[in-house]
Short mmCIF file of C-alpha atoms in Angstrom, two decimals:
data_model
loop_
_atom_site.label_atom_id
_atom_site.label_comp_id
_atom_site.label_asym_id
_atom_site.label_seq_id
_atom_site.Cartn_x
_atom_site.Cartn_y
_atom_site.Cartn_z
CA UNK A 441 0.76 18.66 -1.85
CA UNK A 442 1.59 14.95 -1.94
CA UNK A 443 -1.13 12.46 -2.86
CA UNK A 444 -1.63 9.77 -0.22
CA UNK A 445 -2.79 6.30 -1.31
CA UNK A 446 -3.62 3.49 1.14
CA UNK A 447 -3.07 0.03 -0.36
CA UNK A 448 -5.61 -2.15 1.40
CA UNK A 449 -7.37 -5.49 1.29
CA UNK A 450 -8.26 -7.34 4.47
CA UNK A 451 -7.80 -10.64 2.62
CA UNK A 452 -4.21 -11.84 2.90
CA UNK A 453 -2.07 -13.17 0.07
CA UNK A 454 -3.41 -10.89 -2.65
CA UNK A 455 -0.15 -9.13 -3.53
CA UNK A 456 -0.80 -6.07 -1.37
CA UNK A 457 2.74 -5.62 -0.03
CA UNK A 458 4.25 -6.62 -3.38
CA UNK A 459 2.18 -3.85 -4.95
CA UNK A 460 3.14 -1.34 -2.26
CA UNK A 461 6.87 -2.02 -2.66
CA UNK A 462 7.01 -2.11 -6.43
CA UNK A 463 4.56 0.69 -7.16
CA UNK A 464 6.54 2.90 -4.76
CA UNK A 465 9.85 1.92 -6.39
CA UNK A 466 8.55 2.42 -9.95
CA UNK A 467 7.06 5.81 -9.08
CA UNK A 468 10.48 6.74 -7.66
CA UNK A 469 12.15 5.42 -10.82
CA UNK A 470 9.84 7.76 -12.79
CA UNK A 471 11.33 10.70 -10.88
CA UNK A 472 8.65 11.14 -8.23
CA UNK A 473 9.61 11.66 -4.60
CA UNK A 474 8.02 8.82 -2.62
CA UNK A 475 7.42 7.87 1.00
CA UNK A 476 6.27 4.32 1.69
CA UNK A 477 4.67 3.87 5.12
CA UNK A 478 4.74 0.28 6.37
CA UNK A 479 1.63 0.06 8.55
CA UNK A 480 1.71 -3.74 8.87
CA UNK A 481 3.23 -5.37 12.00
CA UNK A 482 4.65 -8.12 9.76
CA UNK A 483 7.04 -5.49 8.37
CA UNK A 484 7.26 -7.17 4.97
CA UNK A 485 7.40 -3.89 3.04
CA UNK A 486 10.34 -2.91 5.27
CA UNK A 487 12.34 -6.11 4.81
CA UNK A 488 11.34 -6.34 1.14
CA UNK A 489 13.29 -3.13 0.55
CA UNK A 490 16.42 -4.40 2.28
CA UNK A 491 15.91 -2.81 5.71
CA UNK A 492 16.58 -4.98 8.76
CA UNK A 493 13.24 -4.77 10.56
CA UNK A 494 14.56 -6.57 13.66
CA UNK A 495 17.15 -3.91 14.49
CA UNK A 496 15.32 -0.61 14.05
CA UNK A 497 16.15 2.19 16.42
CA UNK A 498 12.82 3.86 15.59
CA UNK A 499 9.83 2.73 13.57
CA UNK A 500 6.21 3.67 12.93
CA UNK A 501 5.43 2.14 16.35
CA UNK A 502 7.47 4.81 18.18
CA UNK A 503 5.95 7.49 15.91
CA UNK A 504 2.36 6.48 16.71
CA UNK A 505 3.13 6.41 20.45
CA UNK A 506 4.77 9.86 20.19
CA UNK A 507 8.13 8.52 21.31
CA UNK A 508 9.92 10.05 18.30
CA UNK A 509 9.23 12.34 15.37
CA UNK A 510 8.35 10.90 11.97
CA UNK A 511 11.55 12.15 10.35
CA UNK A 512 13.62 10.38 13.01
CA UNK A 513 12.11 7.04 12.02
CA UNK A 514 12.24 7.35 8.23
CA UNK A 515 14.93 5.47 6.28
CA UNK A 516 16.24 6.02 2.75
CA UNK A 517 16.15 2.91 0.55
CA UNK A 518 19.62 1.92 -0.63
CA UNK A 519 19.93 1.89 -4.42
CA UNK A 520 16.57 3.56 -5.06
CA UNK A 521 16.79 7.31 -5.47
CA UNK A 522 13.70 9.28 -4.35
CA UNK A 523 12.33 6.47 -2.14
CA UNK A 524 12.06 6.69 1.65
CA UNK A 525 10.39 4.22 4.04
CA UNK A 526 8.74 4.66 7.41
CA UNK A 527 9.56 1.13 8.61
CA UNK A 528 7.64 -1.32 10.76
CA UNK A 529 8.21 -4.46 12.78
CA UNK A 530 6.40 -6.78 15.18
CA UNK A 531 6.30 -4.09 17.89
CA UNK A 532 3.46 -2.48 15.95
CA UNK A 533 1.21 -5.42 16.86
CA UNK A 534 0.91 -3.96 20.37
CA UNK A 535 -0.05 -0.50 19.17
CA UNK A 536 -3.74 -1.28 18.83
CA UNK A 537 -4.06 -2.08 22.54
CA UNK A 538 -1.81 0.79 23.61
CA UNK A 539 -3.81 3.30 21.59
CA UNK A 540 -7.20 2.30 23.02
CA UNK A 541 -7.29 5.12 25.57
CA UNK A 542 -5.70 7.75 23.32
CA UNK A 543 -7.98 10.61 22.34
CA UNK A 544 -8.68 10.84 18.59
CA UNK A 545 -6.67 7.66 18.05
CA UNK A 546 -8.06 7.37 14.51
CA UNK A 547 -6.16 10.52 13.48
CA UNK A 548 -2.70 9.88 14.99
CA UNK A 549 -1.05 8.93 11.68
CA UNK A 550 -2.87 11.67 9.78
CA UNK A 551 -1.73 14.37 12.20
CA UNK A 552 1.85 13.09 12.01
CA UNK A 553 1.96 12.82 8.22
CA UNK A 554 0.66 16.39 7.86
CA UNK A 555 4.13 17.59 8.92
CA UNK A 556 5.90 15.98 5.97
CA UNK A 557 3.17 15.65 3.33
CA UNK A 558 4.43 18.52 1.19
CA UNK A 559 7.89 16.90 0.93
CA UNK A 560 6.60 14.08 -1.32
CA UNK A 561 4.78 13.61 -4.61
CA UNK A 562 3.18 10.38 -3.36
CA UNK A 563 2.86 8.74 0.02
CA UNK A 564 1.85 5.06 -0.13
CA UNK A 565 0.61 3.21 2.95
CA UNK A 566 0.87 -0.58 3.10
CA UNK A 567 -2.05 -1.63 5.33
CA UNK A 568 -2.27 -4.82 7.41
CA UNK A 569 -4.52 -7.63 6.10
CA UNK A 570 -7.29 -6.76 8.56
CA UNK A 571 -9.72 -3.94 9.27
CA UNK A 572 -8.26 -2.69 12.56
CA UNK A 573 -7.22 0.66 14.06
CA UNK A 574 -4.04 0.66 11.94
CA UNK A 575 -6.07 0.35 8.74
CA UNK A 576 -8.49 3.01 9.95
CA UNK A 577 -5.53 5.32 10.66
CA UNK A 578 -4.28 4.70 7.13
CA UNK A 579 -7.68 5.55 5.66
CA UNK A 580 -8.10 8.73 7.69
CA UNK A 581 -4.67 9.79 6.41
CA UNK A 582 -5.21 8.83 2.76
CA UNK A 583 -6.83 10.64 -0.14
CA UNK A 584 -7.76 7.32 -1.73
CA UNK A 585 -7.61 3.54 -1.39
CA UNK A 586 -6.06 1.22 -3.98
CA UNK A 587 -7.31 -2.37 -3.74
CA UNK A 588 -5.23 -5.30 -5.06
CA UNK A 589 -7.39 -8.29 -6.00
CA UNK A 590 -5.94 -11.71 -6.70
CA UNK A 591 -7.23 -13.42 -9.83
CA UNK A 592 -8.83 -16.37 -8.05
CA UNK A 593 -12.28 -17.79 -7.41
CA UNK A 594 -12.86 -15.94 -4.13
CA UNK A 595 -11.65 -12.58 -5.46
CA UNK A 596 -14.89 -10.75 -4.73
CA UNK A 597 -15.19 -12.14 -1.20
CA UNK A 598 -14.49 -9.47 1.34
CA UNK A 599 -14.30 -6.63 -1.18
CA UNK A 600 -17.84 -5.57 -0.29
CA UNK A 601 -16.75 -5.48 3.38
CA UNK A 602 -13.74 -3.33 2.48
CA UNK A 603 -15.94 -0.96 0.46
CA UNK A 604 -18.32 -0.77 3.42
CA UNK A 605 -15.38 0.16 5.69
CA UNK A 606 -14.29 2.86 3.25
CA UNK A 607 -17.84 4.23 3.26
CA UNK A 608 -17.90 4.27 7.08
CA UNK A 609 -14.60 6.14 7.16
CA UNK A 610 -15.97 8.59 4.59
CA UNK A 611 -19.09 9.13 6.68
CA UNK A 612 -17.47 9.49 10.10
CA UNK A 613 -13.77 10.31 9.78
CA UNK A 614 -12.55 11.34 6.31
CA UNK A 615 -15.26 12.63 3.95
CA UNK A 616 -12.72 13.19 1.15
CA UNK A 617 -11.61 9.54 0.96
CA UNK A 618 -12.26 7.81 -2.38
CA UNK A 619 -11.58 4.39 -3.87
CA UNK A 620 -8.69 4.93 -6.26
CA UNK A 621 -9.40 1.68 -8.05
CA UNK A 622 -8.83 -2.06 -8.20
CA UNK A 623 -5.60 -3.69 -9.44
CA UNK A 624 -5.66 -7.32 -10.54
CA UNK A 625 -2.67 -9.34 -9.30
CA UNK A 626 -1.30 -12.87 -9.82
CA UNK A 627 -2.89 -13.13 -13.26
CA UNK A 628 -2.16 -16.44 -14.97
CA UNK A 629 -2.70 -16.17 -18.74
CA UNK A 630 -2.62 -19.97 -19.04
CA UNK A 631 -5.92 -20.39 -17.20
CA UNK A 632 -9.47 -19.46 -18.06
CA UNK A 633 -10.08 -18.71 -14.38
CA UNK A 634 -7.96 -15.55 -14.33
CA UNK A 635 -9.73 -14.15 -17.39
CA UNK A 636 -13.12 -15.08 -15.92
CA UNK A 637 -12.31 -13.33 -12.62
CA UNK A 638 -11.23 -10.15 -14.41
CA UNK A 639 -14.41 -10.15 -16.50
CA UNK A 640 -16.60 -10.84 -13.46
CA UNK A 641 -15.07 -8.07 -11.35
CA UNK A 642 -15.27 -5.54 -14.18
CA UNK A 643 -18.93 -6.45 -14.63
CA UNK A 644 -20.01 -6.57 -10.98
CA UNK A 645 -17.79 -4.14 -9.08
CA UNK A 646 -19.02 -0.59 -9.23
CA UNK A 647 -15.62 1.08 -8.98
CA UNK A 648 -12.67 1.99 -11.17
CA UNK A 649 -10.38 -0.78 -12.41
CA UNK A 650 -6.80 -0.18 -13.51
CA UNK A 651 -5.95 -1.32 -17.04
CA UNK A 652 -2.63 -2.74 -15.86
CA UNK A 653 -2.82 -6.37 -14.73
CA UNK A 654 0.02 -7.81 -12.64
CA UNK A 655 1.00 -11.32 -13.81
CA UNK A 656 1.94 -14.29 -11.69
CA UNK A 657 5.72 -14.03 -12.01
CA UNK A 658 8.51 -16.04 -10.37
CA UNK A 659 10.88 -13.06 -10.32
CA UNK A 660 8.31 -10.99 -8.41
CA UNK A 661 8.10 -13.74 -5.81
CA UNK A 662 11.89 -13.98 -5.50
CA UNK A 663 12.68 -10.25 -5.23
CA UNK A 664 11.64 -9.68 -1.56
CA UNK A 665 14.00 -12.39 -0.31
CA UNK A 666 16.84 -10.33 -1.80
CA UNK A 667 15.55 -7.09 -0.29
CA UNK A 668 15.05 -5.56 -3.72
CA UNK A 669 12.12 -4.09 -5.66
CA UNK A 670 11.48 -5.91 -8.93
CA UNK A 671 12.89 -3.19 -11.19
CA UNK A 672 16.31 -3.69 -9.53
CA UNK A 673 16.10 -7.45 -9.13
CA UNK A 674 15.09 -8.14 -12.75
CA UNK A 675 14.44 -4.98 -14.74
CA UNK A 676 13.30 -6.84 -17.86
CA UNK A 677 10.85 -9.21 -16.17
CA UNK A 678 7.14 -9.05 -16.90
CA UNK A 679 6.59 -8.10 -13.25
CA UNK A 680 8.88 -5.06 -13.54
CA UNK A 681 7.20 -3.90 -16.75
CA UNK A 682 3.75 -4.35 -15.22
CA UNK A 683 4.55 -2.24 -12.17
CA UNK A 684 6.11 0.43 -14.39
CA UNK A 685 2.85 0.49 -16.35
CA UNK A 686 0.85 0.74 -13.13
CA UNK A 687 3.05 3.65 -11.97
CA UNK A 688 2.37 5.42 -15.29
CA UNK A 689 -1.36 4.92 -14.82
CA UNK A 690 -1.24 6.31 -11.28
CA UNK A 691 0.63 9.39 -12.53
CA UNK A 692 -1.69 9.85 -15.52
CA UNK A 693 -4.81 9.64 -13.35
CA UNK A 694 -3.47 12.37 -11.10
CA UNK A 695 -2.67 14.58 -14.08
CA UNK A 696 -6.19 14.30 -15.53
#
């Protein structure tokens, strides 16, 4: 059975989608069969993998509204063997209102993913930068939550709120949900601040922290504009090596 990981942080600009794209691609590179679900109306995980989000025949929006099956909406990623995407676009922004009257609306994604879960080693869900019904759907579907944290002064702000949301979902909707761990992103080795943030979070946050730290890297920032994951855009960059290391850690943790 595939392991489902929601990548979530309600604070924007922390490298959440970058992590979703490149962790998915590096897991696929390692020979794992991967589905990346873009659950963000901005559709950045979709466009970041070279899929035209503005001309989708079907997307996660149609899947959630039961207008098509999940397999009808999924797209293979060109140039990346083993990686498939359930794409998203701005239409998804209206889903929250349209789902208000739907019975068991918190479980729509979970019930849909159950049909294809066994086809994949890992299913990653890129959540929107907010704690809304789309994020709740992701968390009721997931086995665990991976939390990217930017190495900046306000890194711990909002994390307690996210942990509280996870606990509420555990209590009311998905008792098996766990926090997979925290991943530090945008680490700048030239500054004391990044090192101080890492030390502070390790000391104060009562959850698992991945050993891999994602550096601030120009090539990582450039890759999405070319519609490529970092391991294809610049295989030798520090960003590519870091996400390969993170993929190894994810695989090793599952094998323990």
